[in-house]
Amino acid sequence: MKAVVLARGLGTRMRAADPDARLTDRQRAAADAGLKAMIPVNGRPFLDYVLSALADAGVAEVALIVGPDHDEVRRHYAESRPARIDLGFVVQPEARGTADAVLAAASWTGGDPFLAMNGDNLYPVDALARLAALDEPGLLAFERDDLVRTGNIPGERIQSFAVLEVDAGGYLARIVEKPASIETESANLSPGGGSPSPIDPVASAFRRKDKVLISMNCWRFDARIFEACRHVPRSPRGEFELPEAVALATTRGVRFRALPAGGPVLDLSRRADAADVERRLAGVEPRP
């Protein structure tokens, strides 16, 4: 199995000043550069933990999506080559969104199925392994309350994540990127805002507010995703968004199995996250 790790973003949230965040000098330098995945955690780049989890899940080849100026990432892995993963680099010339980042890896995948995920999230190994073992496209579907309870992601941040609607067969029916609010979006899952269909258990769960399903941008794709990435329109933010490409692919007949997944998922997208992530990973030795 191959994996594509999205490490190209501009790191706008990480660059933002936060006088309350406790950072070392090295962490602050990485944060100032927007290199979220390279922030040191207990002396190792956060990305080392991500790659180690992928190796534990049975992934053999990984491509890091980087920018043209991400020399620090290249230097680190030239000097500290992973022992368990064949690591490569794919350059995304401009930070034009996550769909464009995945599209940049089209040649690298060689037409093989692959995982795609964020470089600033650490996912559970068992969930990655189950996703890699699928024989069809899919994604990890996390329960909102479980993410808040087990990880370091506060509830107000999850309000901005993509919400999922899953059909009775366990396949993705709808994904909404950055809804105005999860509760507002849940009221729109059935036509006209009326009662959910009997075969729409997730819409019912949204109504009860006890089982909201969230995408943490962790996918298993095949080559069909690239056509959707090529044709997806720009979002209101001016980017080519991966959830929108997935939605387009579903209209073209690609089915995505939604795998129920439990946390914790660790998020290192803001300066204030560093101290808690470091605490949670104390004593963990990454072996990429």
GROMACS .gro file of C-alpha atoms in nm:
model
  288
    1MET     CA    1   0.000   0.000   0.000
    2LYS     CA    2   0.107   0.353  -0.080
    3ALA     CA    3   0.019   0.673   0.103
    4VAL     CA    4   0.020   1.041   0.015
    5VAL     CA    5   0.076   1.278   0.308
    6LEU     CA    6  -0.034   1.638   0.254
    7ALA     CA    7   0.242   1.855   0.400
    8ARG     CA    8   0.227   2.149   0.155
    9GLY     CA    9  -0.021   2.390   0.321
   10LEU     CA   10   0.071   2.748   0.400
   11GLY     CA   11   0.026   2.690   0.773
   12THR     CA   12  -0.174   3.010   0.815
   13ARG     CA   13  -0.324   2.906   1.149
   14MET     CA   14   0.014   2.787   1.275
   15ARG     CA   15   0.187   3.112   1.176
   16ALA     CA   16  -0.069   3.317   1.369
   17ALA     CA   17   0.072   3.468   1.688
   18ASP     CA   18  -0.047   3.317   2.016
   19PRO     CA   19   0.112   3.471   2.325
   20ASP     CA   20  -0.029   3.194   2.545
   21ALA     CA   21   0.127   2.908   2.346
   22ARG     CA   22   0.428   2.745   2.514
   23LEU     CA   23   0.686   2.678   2.243
   24THR     CA   24   1.055   2.602   2.243
   25ASP     CA   25   1.280   2.804   2.016
   26ARG     CA   26   1.288   2.522   1.759
   27GLN     CA   27   0.912   2.483   1.771
   28ARG     CA   28   0.865   2.857   1.729
   29ALA     CA   29   1.096   2.863   1.426
   30ALA     CA   30   0.899   2.583   1.258
   31ALA     CA   31   0.569   2.752   1.346
   32ASP     CA   32   0.689   3.085   1.205
   33ALA     CA   33   0.772   2.905   0.879
   34GLY     CA   34   0.430   2.739   0.870
   35LEU     CA   35   0.591   2.392   0.873
   36LYS     CA   36   0.336   2.223   1.095
   37ALA     CA   37   0.451   1.869   1.026
   38MET     CA   38   0.812   1.957   1.113
   39ILE     CA   39   0.743   2.102   1.458
   40PRO     CA   40   0.961   1.911   1.707
   41VAL     CA   41   0.766   1.690   1.947
   42ASN     CA   42   0.987   1.546   2.220
   43GLY     CA   43   1.285   1.611   1.997
   44ARG     CA   44   1.143   1.453   1.680
   45PRO     CA   45   0.947   1.614   1.395
   46PHE     CA   46   0.575   1.547   1.426
   47LEU     CA   47   0.595   1.396   1.078
   48ASP     CA   48   0.813   1.115   1.217
   49TYR     CA   49   0.516   1.001   1.426
   50VAL     CA   50   0.287   1.017   1.122
   51LEU     CA   51   0.526   0.807   0.913
   52SER     CA   52   0.578   0.562   1.200
   53ALA     CA   53   0.202   0.509   1.230
   54LEU     CA   54   0.181   0.441   0.857
   55ALA     CA   55   0.462   0.186   0.879
   56ASP     CA   56   0.285   0.018   1.172
   57ALA     CA   57  -0.030   0.003   0.957
   58GLY     CA   58   0.155  -0.182   0.680
   59VAL     CA   59   0.215   0.105   0.438
   60ALA     CA   60   0.536   0.054   0.240
   61GLU     CA   61   0.566   0.369   0.025
   62VAL     CA   62   0.491   0.728   0.117
   63ALA     CA   63   0.501   1.049  -0.085
   64LEU     CA   64   0.519   1.378   0.100
   65ILE     CA   65   0.345   1.661  -0.083
   66VAL     CA   66   0.570   1.962  -0.029
   67GLY     CA   67   0.625   2.308  -0.169
   68PRO     CA   68   0.916   2.416  -0.389
   69ASP     CA   69   1.079   2.589  -0.092
   70HIS     CA   70   1.042   2.310   0.164
   71ASP     CA   71   1.415   2.236   0.171
   72GLU     CA   72   1.414   2.172   0.545
   73VAL     CA   73   1.183   1.872   0.503
   74ARG     CA   74   1.402   1.726   0.229
   75ARG     CA   75   1.722   1.782   0.428
   76HIS     CA   76   1.584   1.614   0.738
   77TYR     CA   77   1.483   1.298   0.555
   78ALA     CA   78   1.800   1.294   0.348
   79GLU     CA   79   1.996   1.286   0.675
   80SER     CA   80   1.751   1.060   0.863
   81ARG     CA   81   1.615   0.821   0.603
   82PRO     CA   82   1.318   0.618   0.729
   83ALA     CA   83   1.407   0.252   0.783
   84ARG     CA   84   1.062   0.104   0.731
   85ILE     CA   85   0.919   0.323   0.455
   86ASP     CA   86   1.030   0.407   0.103
   87LEU     CA   87   0.991   0.785   0.120
   88GLY     CA   88   0.957   1.016  -0.178
   89PHE     CA   89   0.863   1.377  -0.245
   90VAL     CA   90   0.606   1.532  -0.475
   91VAL     CA   91   0.614   1.908  -0.532
   92GLN     CA   92   0.288   2.101  -0.546
   93PRO     CA   93   0.403   2.428  -0.708
   94GLU     CA   94   0.129   2.642  -0.552
   95ALA     CA   95  -0.081   2.589  -0.241
   96ARG     CA   96  -0.411   2.565  -0.430
   97GLY     CA   97  -0.596   2.327  -0.199
   98THR     CA   98  -0.607   1.964  -0.097
   99ALA     CA   99  -0.760   1.833  -0.421
  100ASP     CA  100  -0.479   1.996  -0.617
  101ALA     CA  101  -0.227   1.843  -0.374
  102VAL     CA  102  -0.365   1.492  -0.433
  103LEU     CA  103  -0.366   1.554  -0.809
  104ALA     CA  104   0.004   1.641  -0.793
  105ALA     CA  105   0.071   1.281  -0.685
  106ALA     CA  106  -0.106   1.120  -0.982
  107SER     CA  107   0.214   1.009  -1.156
  108TRP     CA  108   0.375   0.893  -0.831
  109THR     CA  109   0.088   0.654  -0.753
  110GLY     CA  110   0.136   0.474  -1.085
  111GLY     CA  111  -0.236   0.398  -1.097
  112ASP     CA  112  -0.226   0.199  -0.772
  113PRO     CA  113  -0.471   0.252  -0.484
  114PHE     CA  114  -0.334   0.476  -0.211
  115LEU     CA  115  -0.414   0.639   0.120
  116ALA     CA  116  -0.428   1.019   0.147
  117MET     CA  117  -0.418   1.214   0.473
  118ASN     CA  118  -0.312   1.531   0.648
  119GLY     CA  119   0.046   1.577   0.761
  120ASP     CA  120  -0.061   1.761   1.077
  121ASN     CA  121  -0.286   1.482   1.209
  122LEU     CA  122  -0.181   1.160   1.381
  123TYR     CA  123  -0.440   0.888   1.321
  124PRO     CA  124  -0.486   0.561   1.515
  125VAL     CA  125  -0.280   0.277   1.367
  126ASP     CA  126  -0.565   0.025   1.376
  127ALA     CA  127  -0.789   0.262   1.179
  128LEU     CA  128  -0.516   0.320   0.918
  129ALA     CA  129  -0.461  -0.055   0.888
  130ARG     CA  130  -0.833  -0.121   0.832
  131LEU     CA  131  -0.847   0.154   0.571
  132ALA     CA  132  -0.542   0.015   0.392
  133ALA     CA  133  -0.699  -0.332   0.392
  134LEU     CA  134  -1.011  -0.219   0.205
  135ASP     CA  135  -1.053  -0.342  -0.151
  136GLU     CA  136  -1.243  -0.030  -0.255
  137PRO     CA  137  -1.232   0.347  -0.198
  138GLY     CA  138  -1.318   0.457   0.154
  139LEU     CA  139  -1.265   0.699   0.439
  140LEU     CA  140  -1.244   0.702   0.816
  141ALA     CA  141  -1.564   0.830   0.982
  142PHE     CA  142  -1.512   0.954   1.336
  143GLU     CA  143  -1.782   1.037   1.588
  144ARG     CA  144  -1.766   1.400   1.692
  145ASP     CA  145  -1.802   1.337   2.063
  146ASP     CA  146  -1.536   1.065   2.058
  147LEU     CA  147  -1.288   1.300   1.889
  148VAL     CA  148  -1.342   1.560   2.158
  149ARG     CA  149  -1.324   1.305   2.438
  150THR     CA  150  -1.014   1.112   2.327
  151GLY     CA  151  -0.799   1.358   2.134
  152ASN     CA  152  -0.680   1.716   2.167
  153ILE     CA  153  -0.938   1.873   1.936
  154PRO     CA  154  -1.179   2.110   2.113
  155GLY     CA  155  -1.546   2.104   2.025
  156GLU     CA  156  -1.544   2.453   1.877
  157ARG     CA  157  -1.275   2.350   1.626
  158ILE     CA  158  -1.467   2.041   1.518
  159GLN     CA  159  -1.753   2.273   1.425
  160SER     CA  160  -1.548   2.367   1.117
  161PHE     CA  161  -1.474   2.010   1.003
  162ALA     CA  162  -1.655   1.828   0.723
  163VAL     CA  163  -1.965   1.636   0.831
  164LEU     CA  164  -2.072   1.307   0.677
  165GLU     CA  165  -2.397   1.142   0.581
  166VAL     CA  166  -2.369   0.765   0.544
  167ASP     CA  167  -2.634   0.545   0.384
  168ALA     CA  168  -2.781   0.226   0.527
  169GLY     CA  169  -2.522   0.019   0.339
  170GLY     CA  170  -2.229   0.199   0.504
  171TYR     CA  171  -2.131   0.412   0.204
  172LEU     CA  172  -2.079   0.787   0.190
  173ALA     CA  173  -2.397   0.960   0.077
  174ARG     CA  174  -2.293   1.320   0.134
  175ILE     CA  175  -2.003   1.525   0.267
  176VAL     CA  176  -2.027   1.891   0.363
  177GLU     CA  177  -1.699   2.079   0.401
  178LYS     CA  178  -1.683   2.349   0.671
  179PRO     CA  179  -2.058   2.384   0.737
  180ALA     CA  180  -2.183   2.701   0.904
  181SER     CA  181  -2.255   2.478   1.201
  182ILE     CA  182  -2.297   2.106   1.247
  183GLU     CA  183  -2.642   2.151   1.398
  184THR     CA  184  -2.754   2.370   1.106
  185GLU     CA  185  -2.620   2.119   0.856
  186SER     CA  186  -2.786   1.830   1.034
  187ALA     CA  187  -3.123   1.998   0.984
  188ASN     CA  188  -3.061   2.000   0.609
  189LEU     CA  189  -2.971   1.635   0.564
  190SER     CA  190  -3.322   1.528   0.468
  191PRO     CA  191  -3.518   1.708   0.192
  192GLY     CA  192  -3.699   2.016   0.316
  193GLY     CA  193  -3.566   1.977   0.667
  194GLY     CA  194  -3.842   1.728   0.745
  195SER     CA  195  -3.820   1.396   0.923
  196PRO     CA  196  -3.528   1.173   0.822
  197SER     CA  197  -3.597   0.880   0.595
  198PRO     CA  198  -3.619   0.541   0.772
  199ILE     CA  199  -3.318   0.426   0.569
  200ASP     CA  200  -3.114   0.732   0.670
  201PRO     CA  201  -2.977   0.640   1.015
  202VAL     CA  202  -2.709   0.906   1.013
  203ALA     CA  203  -2.960   1.183   0.951
  204SER     CA  204  -3.152   1.048   1.249
  205ALA     CA  205  -2.834   1.053   1.455
  206PHE     CA  206  -2.773   1.414   1.354
  207ARG     CA  207  -3.125   1.500   1.472
  208ARG     CA  208  -3.053   1.338   1.809
  209LYS     CA  209  -2.714   1.514   1.822
  210ASP     CA  210  -2.563   1.198   1.968
  211LYS     CA  211  -2.365   1.057   1.676
  212VAL     CA  212  -2.240   1.322   1.438
  213LEU     CA  213  -1.992   1.173   1.191
  214ILE     CA  214  -1.683   1.374   1.101
  215SER     CA  215  -1.422   1.343   0.827
  216MET     CA  216  -1.062   1.395   0.937
  217ASN     CA  217  -0.946   1.389   0.573
  218CYS     CA  218  -0.812   1.033   0.580
  219TRP     CA  219  -0.901   0.844   0.261
  220ARG     CA  220  -0.835   0.538   0.049
  221PHE     CA  221  -0.851   0.631  -0.319
  222ASP     CA  222  -0.805   0.466  -0.653
  223ALA     CA  223  -0.708   0.639  -0.977
  224ARG     CA  224  -1.063   0.762  -1.040
  225ILE     CA  225  -1.016   1.039  -0.785
  226PHE     CA  226  -0.775   1.222  -1.015
  227GLU     CA  227  -1.040   1.305  -1.275
  228ALA     CA  228  -1.259   1.451  -1.002
  229CYS     CA  229  -0.963   1.654  -0.874
  230ARG     CA  230  -0.905   1.787  -1.224
  231HIS     CA  231  -1.262   1.903  -1.269
  232VAL     CA  232  -1.365   2.021  -0.923
  233PRO     CA  233  -1.442   2.396  -0.918
  234ARG     CA  234  -1.276   2.634  -0.679
  235SER     CA  235  -1.441   2.665  -0.343
  236PRO     CA  236  -1.558   3.000  -0.200
  237ARG     CA  237  -1.215   3.010  -0.030
  238GLY     CA  238  -1.054   3.004  -0.374
  239GLU     CA  239  -0.909   2.653  -0.335
  240PHE     CA  240  -0.965   2.313  -0.492
  241GLU     CA  241  -1.100   2.116  -0.195
  242LEU     CA  242  -1.069   1.740  -0.158
  243PRO     CA  243  -1.416   1.690  -0.003
  244GLU     CA  244  -1.566   1.865  -0.306
  245ALA     CA  245  -1.368   1.636  -0.537
  246VAL     CA  246  -1.497   1.334  -0.344
  247ALA     CA  247  -1.854   1.466  -0.377
  248LEU     CA  248  -1.798   1.504  -0.752
  249ALA     CA  249  -1.657   1.150  -0.775
  250THR     CA  250  -1.967   1.010  -0.603
  251THR     CA  251  -2.189   1.171  -0.866
  252ARG     CA  252  -1.980   0.988  -1.125
  253GLY     CA  253  -2.042   0.651  -0.964
  254VAL     CA  254  -1.746   0.612  -0.726
  255ARG     CA  255  -1.860   0.464  -0.395
  256PHE     CA  256  -1.670   0.532  -0.072
  257ARG     CA  257  -1.698   0.290   0.217
  258ALA     CA  258  -1.726   0.479   0.547
  259LEU     CA  259  -1.526   0.294   0.812
  260PRO     CA  260  -1.632   0.373   1.169
  261ALA     CA  261  -1.320   0.482   1.355
  262GLY     CA  262  -1.241   0.568   1.715
  263GLY     CA  263  -0.989   0.821   1.838
  264PRO     CA  264  -0.766   0.960   1.948
  265VAL     CA  265  -0.668   1.179   1.656
  266LEU     CA  266  -0.400   1.433   1.744
  267ASP     CA  267  -0.412   1.766   1.565
  268LEU     CA  268  -0.109   1.995   1.535
  269SER     CA  269  -0.252   2.284   1.334
  270ARG     CA  270  -0.214   2.567   1.588
  271ARG     CA  271   0.065   2.679   1.819
  272ALA     CA  272  -0.142   2.603   2.127
  273ASP     CA  273  -0.159   2.235   2.022
  274ALA     CA  274   0.214   2.172   2.060
  275ALA     CA  275   0.234   2.137   2.437
  276ASP     CA  276  -0.060   1.896   2.463
  277VAL     CA  277   0.056   1.686   2.167
  278GLU     CA  278   0.402   1.663   2.325
  279ARG     CA  279   0.248   1.551   2.654
  280ARG     CA  280   0.035   1.286   2.488
  281LEU     CA  281   0.329   1.146   2.293
  282ALA     CA  282   0.572   1.143   2.584
  283GLY     CA  283   0.752   0.810   2.591
  284VAL     CA  284   0.650   0.721   2.234
  285GLU     CA  285   0.950   0.649   2.012
  286PRO     CA  286   0.860   0.693   1.644
  287ARG     CA  287   1.015   0.440   1.403
  288PRO     CA  288   0.940   0.561   1.050
   0.00000   0.00000   0.00000
